[in-house]
XYZ file of N, CA and C in Angstrom:
663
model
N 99.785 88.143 157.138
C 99.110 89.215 156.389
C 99.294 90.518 157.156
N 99.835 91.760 156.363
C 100.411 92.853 157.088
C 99.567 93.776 156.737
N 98.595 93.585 156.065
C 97.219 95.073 155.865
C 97.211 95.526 156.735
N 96.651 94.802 157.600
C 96.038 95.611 159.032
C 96.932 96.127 159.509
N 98.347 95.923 159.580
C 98.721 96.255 160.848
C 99.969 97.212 160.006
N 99.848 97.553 158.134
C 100.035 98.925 157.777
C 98.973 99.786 157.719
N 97.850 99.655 158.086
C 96.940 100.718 158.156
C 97.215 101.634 159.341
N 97.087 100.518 160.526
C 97.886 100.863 162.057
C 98.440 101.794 162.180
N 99.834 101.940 161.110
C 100.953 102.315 161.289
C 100.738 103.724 160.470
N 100.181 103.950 159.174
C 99.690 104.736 158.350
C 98.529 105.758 159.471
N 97.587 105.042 160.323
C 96.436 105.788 161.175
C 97.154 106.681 161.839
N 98.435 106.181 162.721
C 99.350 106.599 163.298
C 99.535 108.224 163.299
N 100.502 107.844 162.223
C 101.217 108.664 161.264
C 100.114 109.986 160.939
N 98.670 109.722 160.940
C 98.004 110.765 160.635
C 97.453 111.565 161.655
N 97.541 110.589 163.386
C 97.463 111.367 164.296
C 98.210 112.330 164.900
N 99.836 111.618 164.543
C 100.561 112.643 164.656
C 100.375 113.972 164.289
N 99.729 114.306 162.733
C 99.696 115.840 162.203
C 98.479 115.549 162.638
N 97.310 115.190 163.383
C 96.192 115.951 164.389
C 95.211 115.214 164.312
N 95.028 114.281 163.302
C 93.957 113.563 163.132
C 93.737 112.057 164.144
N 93.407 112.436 165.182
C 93.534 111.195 166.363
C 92.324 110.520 166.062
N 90.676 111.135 165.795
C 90.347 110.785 165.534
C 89.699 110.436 163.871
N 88.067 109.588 163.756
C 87.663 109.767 162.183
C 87.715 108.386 162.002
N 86.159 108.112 161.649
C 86.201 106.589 160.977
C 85.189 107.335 160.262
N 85.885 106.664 158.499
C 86.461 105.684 158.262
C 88.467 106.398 158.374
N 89.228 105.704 157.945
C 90.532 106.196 157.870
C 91.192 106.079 156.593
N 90.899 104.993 155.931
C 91.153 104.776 154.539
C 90.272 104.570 153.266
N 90.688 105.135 152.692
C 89.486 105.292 151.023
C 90.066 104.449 150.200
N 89.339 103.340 149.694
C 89.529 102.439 148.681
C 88.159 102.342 147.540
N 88.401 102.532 146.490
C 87.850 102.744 145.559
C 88.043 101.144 144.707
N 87.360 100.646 143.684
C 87.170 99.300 142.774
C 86.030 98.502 143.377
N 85.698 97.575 143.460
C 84.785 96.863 143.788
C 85.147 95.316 143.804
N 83.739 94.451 142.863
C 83.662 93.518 142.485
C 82.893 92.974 141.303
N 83.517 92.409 140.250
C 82.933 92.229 139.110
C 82.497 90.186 139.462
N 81.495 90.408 138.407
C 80.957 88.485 138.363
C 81.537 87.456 137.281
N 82.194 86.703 137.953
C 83.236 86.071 136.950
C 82.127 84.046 136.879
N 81.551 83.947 135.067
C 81.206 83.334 134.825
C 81.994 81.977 134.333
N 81.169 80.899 135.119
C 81.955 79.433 134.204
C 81.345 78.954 132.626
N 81.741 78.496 132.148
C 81.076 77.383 131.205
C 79.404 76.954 130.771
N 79.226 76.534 132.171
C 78.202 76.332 132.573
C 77.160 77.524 133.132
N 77.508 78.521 133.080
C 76.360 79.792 133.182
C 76.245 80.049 134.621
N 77.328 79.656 135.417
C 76.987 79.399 136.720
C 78.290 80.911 137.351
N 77.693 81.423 138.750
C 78.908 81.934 138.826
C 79.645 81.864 139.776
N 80.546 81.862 139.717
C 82.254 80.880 139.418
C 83.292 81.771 140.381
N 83.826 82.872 140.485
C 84.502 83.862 140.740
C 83.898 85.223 141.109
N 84.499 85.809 142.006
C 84.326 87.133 142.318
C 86.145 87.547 141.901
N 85.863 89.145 141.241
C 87.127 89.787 140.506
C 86.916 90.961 141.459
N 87.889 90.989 142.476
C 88.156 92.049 143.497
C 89.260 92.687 143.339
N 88.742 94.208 143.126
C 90.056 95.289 142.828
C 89.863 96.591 143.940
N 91.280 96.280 144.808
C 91.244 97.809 146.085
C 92.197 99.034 144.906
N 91.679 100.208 145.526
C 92.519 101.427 145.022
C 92.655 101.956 146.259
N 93.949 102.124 146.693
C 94.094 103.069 147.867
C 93.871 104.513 147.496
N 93.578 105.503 148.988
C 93.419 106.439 148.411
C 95.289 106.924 147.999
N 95.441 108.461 148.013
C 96.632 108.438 147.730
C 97.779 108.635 148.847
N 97.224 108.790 150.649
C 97.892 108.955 151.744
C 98.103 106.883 151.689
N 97.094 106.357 151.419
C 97.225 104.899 151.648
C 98.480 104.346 150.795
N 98.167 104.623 149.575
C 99.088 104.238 148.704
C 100.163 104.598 148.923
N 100.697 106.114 149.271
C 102.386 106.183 150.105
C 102.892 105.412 151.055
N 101.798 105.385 152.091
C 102.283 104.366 152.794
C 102.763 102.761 152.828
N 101.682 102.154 151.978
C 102.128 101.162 151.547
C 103.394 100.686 150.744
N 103.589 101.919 150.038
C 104.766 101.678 149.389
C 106.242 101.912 150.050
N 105.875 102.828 151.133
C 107.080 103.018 152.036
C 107.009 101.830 152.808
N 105.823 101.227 153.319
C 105.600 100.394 154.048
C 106.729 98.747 153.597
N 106.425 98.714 152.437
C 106.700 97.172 151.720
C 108.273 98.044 150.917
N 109.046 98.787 150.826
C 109.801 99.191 150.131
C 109.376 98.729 148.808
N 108.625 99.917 148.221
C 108.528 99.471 146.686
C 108.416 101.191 146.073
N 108.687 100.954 144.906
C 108.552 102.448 144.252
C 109.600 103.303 144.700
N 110.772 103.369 145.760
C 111.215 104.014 146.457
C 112.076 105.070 145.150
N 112.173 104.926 143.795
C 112.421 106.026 142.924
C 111.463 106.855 142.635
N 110.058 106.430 143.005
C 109.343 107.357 142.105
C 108.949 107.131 141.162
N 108.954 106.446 140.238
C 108.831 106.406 139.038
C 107.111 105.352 138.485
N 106.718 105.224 139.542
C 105.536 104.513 139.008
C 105.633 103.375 138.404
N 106.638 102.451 138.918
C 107.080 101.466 137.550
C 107.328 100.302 138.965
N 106.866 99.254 138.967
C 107.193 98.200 139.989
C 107.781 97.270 139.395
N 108.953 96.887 139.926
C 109.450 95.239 139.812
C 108.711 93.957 140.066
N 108.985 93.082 139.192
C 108.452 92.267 139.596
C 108.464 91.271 141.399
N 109.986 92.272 142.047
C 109.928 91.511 143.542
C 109.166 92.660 144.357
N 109.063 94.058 143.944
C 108.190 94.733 144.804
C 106.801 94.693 144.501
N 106.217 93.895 143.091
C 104.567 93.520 143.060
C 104.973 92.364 144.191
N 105.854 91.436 144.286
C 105.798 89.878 145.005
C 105.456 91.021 146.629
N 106.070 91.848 147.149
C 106.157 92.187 148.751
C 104.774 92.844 148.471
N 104.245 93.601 147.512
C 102.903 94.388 147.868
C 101.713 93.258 148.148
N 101.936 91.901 147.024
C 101.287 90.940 146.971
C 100.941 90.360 148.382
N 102.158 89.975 148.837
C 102.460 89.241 150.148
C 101.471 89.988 151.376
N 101.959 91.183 151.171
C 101.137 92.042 152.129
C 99.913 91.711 152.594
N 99.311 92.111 151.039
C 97.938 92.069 150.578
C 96.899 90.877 150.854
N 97.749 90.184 150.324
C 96.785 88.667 150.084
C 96.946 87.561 150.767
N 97.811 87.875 151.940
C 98.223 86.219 152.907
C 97.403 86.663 153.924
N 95.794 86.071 153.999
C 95.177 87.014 155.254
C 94.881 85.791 156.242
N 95.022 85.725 157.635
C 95.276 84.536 158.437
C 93.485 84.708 158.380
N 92.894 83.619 159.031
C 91.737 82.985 159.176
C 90.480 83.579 159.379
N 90.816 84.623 160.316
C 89.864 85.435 160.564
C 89.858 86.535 159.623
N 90.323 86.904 159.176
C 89.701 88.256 158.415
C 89.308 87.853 157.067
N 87.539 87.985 156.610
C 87.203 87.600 155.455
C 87.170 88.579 154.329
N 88.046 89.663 154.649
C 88.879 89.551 152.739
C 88.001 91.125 152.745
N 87.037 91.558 153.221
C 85.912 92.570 153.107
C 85.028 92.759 151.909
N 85.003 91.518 151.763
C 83.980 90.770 150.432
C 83.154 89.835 150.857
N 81.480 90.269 150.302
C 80.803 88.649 151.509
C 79.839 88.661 150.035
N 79.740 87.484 149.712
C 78.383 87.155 149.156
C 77.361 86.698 149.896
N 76.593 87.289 149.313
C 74.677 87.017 150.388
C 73.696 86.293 149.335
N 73.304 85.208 149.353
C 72.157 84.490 148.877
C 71.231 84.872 149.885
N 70.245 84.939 149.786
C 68.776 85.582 150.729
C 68.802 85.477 151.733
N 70.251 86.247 151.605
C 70.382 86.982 153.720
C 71.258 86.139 153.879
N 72.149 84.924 153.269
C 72.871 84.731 153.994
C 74.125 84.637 153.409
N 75.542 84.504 154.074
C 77.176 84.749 153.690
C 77.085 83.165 152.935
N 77.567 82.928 151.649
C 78.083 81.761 151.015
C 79.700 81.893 151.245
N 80.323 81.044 150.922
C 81.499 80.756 151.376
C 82.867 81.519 150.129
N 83.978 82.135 150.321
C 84.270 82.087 149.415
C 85.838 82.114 149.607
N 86.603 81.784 148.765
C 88.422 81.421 149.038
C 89.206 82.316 148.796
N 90.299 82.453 149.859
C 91.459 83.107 149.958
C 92.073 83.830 148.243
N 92.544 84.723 147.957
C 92.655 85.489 147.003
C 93.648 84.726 145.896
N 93.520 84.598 144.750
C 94.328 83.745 143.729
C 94.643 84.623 142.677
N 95.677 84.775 141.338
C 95.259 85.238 140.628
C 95.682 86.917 141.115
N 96.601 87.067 141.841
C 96.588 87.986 142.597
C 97.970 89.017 141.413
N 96.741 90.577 141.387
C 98.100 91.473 140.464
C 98.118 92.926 141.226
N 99.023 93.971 140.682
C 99.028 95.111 141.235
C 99.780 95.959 140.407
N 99.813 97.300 140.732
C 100.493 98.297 139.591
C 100.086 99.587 140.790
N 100.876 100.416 140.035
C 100.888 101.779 140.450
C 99.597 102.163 139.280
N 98.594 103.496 139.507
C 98.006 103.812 138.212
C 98.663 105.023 138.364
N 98.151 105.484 137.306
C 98.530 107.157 135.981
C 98.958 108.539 137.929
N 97.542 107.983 138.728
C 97.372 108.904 139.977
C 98.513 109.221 141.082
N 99.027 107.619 141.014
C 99.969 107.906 141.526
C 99.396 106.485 143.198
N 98.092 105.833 142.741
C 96.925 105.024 143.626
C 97.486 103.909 143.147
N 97.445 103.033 144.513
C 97.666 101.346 144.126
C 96.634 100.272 144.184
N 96.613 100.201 142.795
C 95.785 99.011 142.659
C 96.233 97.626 143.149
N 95.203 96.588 143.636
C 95.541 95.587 143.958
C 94.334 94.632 143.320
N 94.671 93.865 142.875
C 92.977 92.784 142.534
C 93.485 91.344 142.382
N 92.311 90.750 142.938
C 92.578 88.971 142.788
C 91.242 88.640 142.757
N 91.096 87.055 142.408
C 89.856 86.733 142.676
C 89.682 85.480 143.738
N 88.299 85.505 144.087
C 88.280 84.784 145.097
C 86.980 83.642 144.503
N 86.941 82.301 144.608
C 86.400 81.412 144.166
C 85.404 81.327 144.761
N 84.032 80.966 144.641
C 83.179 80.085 145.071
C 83.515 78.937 145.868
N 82.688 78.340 147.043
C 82.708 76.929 147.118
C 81.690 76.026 146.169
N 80.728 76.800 145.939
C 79.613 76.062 145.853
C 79.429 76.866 144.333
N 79.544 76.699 142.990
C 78.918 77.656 142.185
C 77.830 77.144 141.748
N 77.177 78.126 141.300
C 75.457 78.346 141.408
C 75.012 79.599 139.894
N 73.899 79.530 139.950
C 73.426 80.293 138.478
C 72.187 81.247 139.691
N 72.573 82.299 140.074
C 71.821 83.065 140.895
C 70.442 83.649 139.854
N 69.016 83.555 140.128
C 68.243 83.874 139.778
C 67.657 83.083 138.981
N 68.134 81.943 138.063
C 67.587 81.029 137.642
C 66.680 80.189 138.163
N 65.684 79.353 137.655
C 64.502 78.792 138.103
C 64.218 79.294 139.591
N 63.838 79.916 139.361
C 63.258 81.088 141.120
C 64.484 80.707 142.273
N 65.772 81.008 141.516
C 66.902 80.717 143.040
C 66.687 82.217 143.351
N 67.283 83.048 144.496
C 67.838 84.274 144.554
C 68.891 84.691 143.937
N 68.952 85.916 143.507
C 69.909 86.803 143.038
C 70.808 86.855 143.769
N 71.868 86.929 143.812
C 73.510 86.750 144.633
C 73.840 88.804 144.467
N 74.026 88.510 145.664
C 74.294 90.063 146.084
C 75.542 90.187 146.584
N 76.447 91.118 146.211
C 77.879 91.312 147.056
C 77.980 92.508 147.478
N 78.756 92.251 148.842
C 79.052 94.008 150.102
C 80.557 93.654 149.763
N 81.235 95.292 149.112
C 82.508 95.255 149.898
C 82.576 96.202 150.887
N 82.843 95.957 151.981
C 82.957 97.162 153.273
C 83.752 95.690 153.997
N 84.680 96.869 155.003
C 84.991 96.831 156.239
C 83.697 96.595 157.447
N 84.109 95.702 158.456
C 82.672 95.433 159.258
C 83.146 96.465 160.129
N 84.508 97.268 160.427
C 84.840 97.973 161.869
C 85.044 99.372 161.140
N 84.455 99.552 159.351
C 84.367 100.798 159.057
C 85.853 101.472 159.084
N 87.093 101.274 159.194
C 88.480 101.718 159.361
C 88.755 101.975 158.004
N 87.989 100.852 156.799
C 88.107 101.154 155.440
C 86.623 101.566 155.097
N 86.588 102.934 154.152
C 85.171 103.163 153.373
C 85.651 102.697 152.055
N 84.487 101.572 151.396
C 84.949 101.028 150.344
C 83.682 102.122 149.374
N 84.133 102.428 148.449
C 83.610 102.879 146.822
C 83.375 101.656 145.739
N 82.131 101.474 145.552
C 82.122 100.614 144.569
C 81.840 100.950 143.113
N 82.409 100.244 142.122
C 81.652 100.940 140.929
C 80.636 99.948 140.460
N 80.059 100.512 139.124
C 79.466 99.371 139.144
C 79.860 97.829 138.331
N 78.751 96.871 138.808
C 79.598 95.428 138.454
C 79.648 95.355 137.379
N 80.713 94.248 136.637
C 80.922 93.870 135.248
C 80.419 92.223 135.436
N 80.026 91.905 133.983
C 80.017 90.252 134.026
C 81.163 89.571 133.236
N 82.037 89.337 134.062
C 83.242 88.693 133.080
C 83.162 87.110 133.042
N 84.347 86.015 131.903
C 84.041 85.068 132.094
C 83.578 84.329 130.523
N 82.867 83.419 130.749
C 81.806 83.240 129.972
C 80.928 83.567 129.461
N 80.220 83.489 128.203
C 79.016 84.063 127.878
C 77.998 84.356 129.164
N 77.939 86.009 128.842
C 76.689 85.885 130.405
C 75.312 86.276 129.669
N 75.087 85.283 128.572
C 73.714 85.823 128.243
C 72.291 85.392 128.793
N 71.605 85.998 129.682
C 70.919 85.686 130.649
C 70.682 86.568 131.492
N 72.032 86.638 131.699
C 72.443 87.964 133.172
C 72.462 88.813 133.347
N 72.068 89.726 134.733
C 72.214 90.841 134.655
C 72.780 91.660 135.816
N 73.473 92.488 135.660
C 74.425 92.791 137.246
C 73.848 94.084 137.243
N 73.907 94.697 138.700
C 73.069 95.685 138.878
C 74.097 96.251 140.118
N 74.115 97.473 140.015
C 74.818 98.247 141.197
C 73.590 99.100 142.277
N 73.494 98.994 142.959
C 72.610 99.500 144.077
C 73.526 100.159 144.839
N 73.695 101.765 144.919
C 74.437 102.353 146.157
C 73.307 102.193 147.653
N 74.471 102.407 148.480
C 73.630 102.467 149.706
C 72.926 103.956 150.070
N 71.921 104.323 150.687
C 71.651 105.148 150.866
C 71.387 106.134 152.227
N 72.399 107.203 152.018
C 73.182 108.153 153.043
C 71.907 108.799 153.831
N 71.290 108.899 153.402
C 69.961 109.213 153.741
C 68.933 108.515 154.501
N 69.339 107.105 154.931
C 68.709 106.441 155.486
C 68.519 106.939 156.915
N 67.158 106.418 157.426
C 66.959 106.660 158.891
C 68.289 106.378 160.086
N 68.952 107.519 160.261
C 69.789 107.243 161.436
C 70.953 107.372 161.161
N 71.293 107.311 159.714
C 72.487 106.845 159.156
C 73.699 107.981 159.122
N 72.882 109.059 158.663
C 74.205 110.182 159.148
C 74.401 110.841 160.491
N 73.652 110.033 161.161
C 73.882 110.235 162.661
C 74.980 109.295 163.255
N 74.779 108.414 162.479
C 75.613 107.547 162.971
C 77.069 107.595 162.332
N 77.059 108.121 161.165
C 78.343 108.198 160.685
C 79.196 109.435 161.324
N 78.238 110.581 161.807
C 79.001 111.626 162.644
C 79.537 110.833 163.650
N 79.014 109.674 164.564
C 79.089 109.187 165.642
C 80.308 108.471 165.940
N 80.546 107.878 164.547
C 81.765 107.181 163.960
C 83.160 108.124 163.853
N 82.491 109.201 163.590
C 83.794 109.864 163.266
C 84.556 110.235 164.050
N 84.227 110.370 165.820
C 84.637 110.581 166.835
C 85.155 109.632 167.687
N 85.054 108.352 167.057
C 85.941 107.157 167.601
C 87.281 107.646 167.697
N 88.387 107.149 168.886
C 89.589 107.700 168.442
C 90.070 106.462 167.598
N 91.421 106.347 166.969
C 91.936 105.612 165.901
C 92.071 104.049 166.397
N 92.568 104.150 167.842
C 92.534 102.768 167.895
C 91.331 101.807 169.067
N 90.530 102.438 168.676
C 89.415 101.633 168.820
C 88.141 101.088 167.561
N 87.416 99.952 168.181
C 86.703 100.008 167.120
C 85.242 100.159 167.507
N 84.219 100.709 166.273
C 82.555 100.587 166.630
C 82.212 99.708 167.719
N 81.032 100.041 168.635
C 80.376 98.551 169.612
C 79.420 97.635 168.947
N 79.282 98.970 167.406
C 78.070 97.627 166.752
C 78.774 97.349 165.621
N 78.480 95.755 166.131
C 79.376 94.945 165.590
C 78.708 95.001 163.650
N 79.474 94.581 162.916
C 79.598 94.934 161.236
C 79.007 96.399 161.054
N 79.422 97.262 161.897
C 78.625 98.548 161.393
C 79.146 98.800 159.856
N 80.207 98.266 159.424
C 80.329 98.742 157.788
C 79.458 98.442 156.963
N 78.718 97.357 156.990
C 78.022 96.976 155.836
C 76.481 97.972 156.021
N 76.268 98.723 157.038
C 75.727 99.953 156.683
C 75.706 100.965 155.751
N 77.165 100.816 154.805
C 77.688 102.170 154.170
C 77.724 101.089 152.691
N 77.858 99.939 153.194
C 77.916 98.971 151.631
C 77.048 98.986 150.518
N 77.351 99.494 149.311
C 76.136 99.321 148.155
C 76.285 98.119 148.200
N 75.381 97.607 147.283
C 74.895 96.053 147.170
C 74.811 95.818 145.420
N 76.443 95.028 144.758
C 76.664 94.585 143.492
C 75.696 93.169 143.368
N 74.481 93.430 142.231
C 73.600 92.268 141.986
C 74.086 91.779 141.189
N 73.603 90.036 141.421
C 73.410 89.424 139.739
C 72.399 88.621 139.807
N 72.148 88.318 138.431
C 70.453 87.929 138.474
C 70.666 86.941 137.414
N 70.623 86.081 136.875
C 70.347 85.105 135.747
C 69.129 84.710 135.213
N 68.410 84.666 133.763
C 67.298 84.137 133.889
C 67.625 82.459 133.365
């Protein structure tokens, strides 16, 4: 899996014209929508990155794709953006966590995996990632299933919009977008604090991203 180590190369590239330091470094915009089974249970998370538009050049210079211009991908330069994207070795969990009441449920490597240039000139990427365990969050007094997308070392600021319920009938359900709030005690102190990291280091507190994470609900009755 070569994300990380085109961001690296992209961070680089931006210190050169002066920017040594600044966390976060990359802007990704999409989220995560709630993907329902059969059974009313939910089943899938539908994860879509948008680079910003310094990300998206790079990547595409990065993986040779697009190299006309034209906004139009082959089907072997979606296969190299894919590859990039979605072969992530063991440790890195994807910057998607589901939380049942406080805690990470489990969830699988990216499937289902597509991409395109949009209208902007931004690369979309989205796949979904399965459940181990699916569950009907909020039903007979369970908890509501909450999802963070953020970076834990903050290198990516993720934008979420808000969630969709795809899938199956979701009549019952209800998804709720909660931004995080910038305003919190400490919080834009700390994000100045961040910004003076140089590029290749990371925060000392450890998941400082999910500080900046809104929180995508779902609720079932």
């Amino acid at each position: 899996m070569q994300r990380l180590l085109a961001v690296l190369g992209f961070v680089s590239g931006m210190a050169a014209a002066g920017a040594a330091f600044a966390h976060p470094h990359v802007f990704v915009s999409g989220g995560a929508d709630f993907g329902i089974d059969e059974q009313g249970r939910l089943e899938r998370l539908h994860i879509s990155w948008i680079y910003d538009e310094y990300a998206s050049l790079y990547l595409l210079s990065y993986v040779s794709a697009d190299l006309d211009g034209d906004q139009k991908l082959t089907e072997e330069e979606k296969e190299r953006i894919l590859s990039d994207q979605t072969n992530w070795p063991d440790e890195f969990a994807g910057d998607s966590y589901l939380f049942v009441s406080g805690e990470k449920r489990k969830l699988g490597k990216p499937v289902n995996a597509d991409t395109r240039i949009l209208k902007d000139g931004r690369v979309e990427v989205t796949f979904e990632r399965i459940l181990e365990k699916p569950f009907r969050p909020g039903a007979g007094g369970d908890p509501a299933a909450v999802v963070k997308v953020y970076d834990p070392t903050f290198y990516y600021a993720y934008e979420t919009d808000a969630p969709k319920i795809v899938g199956a009938d979701p009549k019952g359900c209800v998804a709720e977008h909660k931004p995080y709030d910038p305003n919190a005690p400490g919080l834009a102190a700390l994000r100045t604090q961040l910004a003076l990291i140089p590029r290749d280091e990371n925060p000392e507190q450890p998941d400082v991203g999910a500080l900046f994470a809104d929180e995508l609900l779902l609720a079932c009755g």
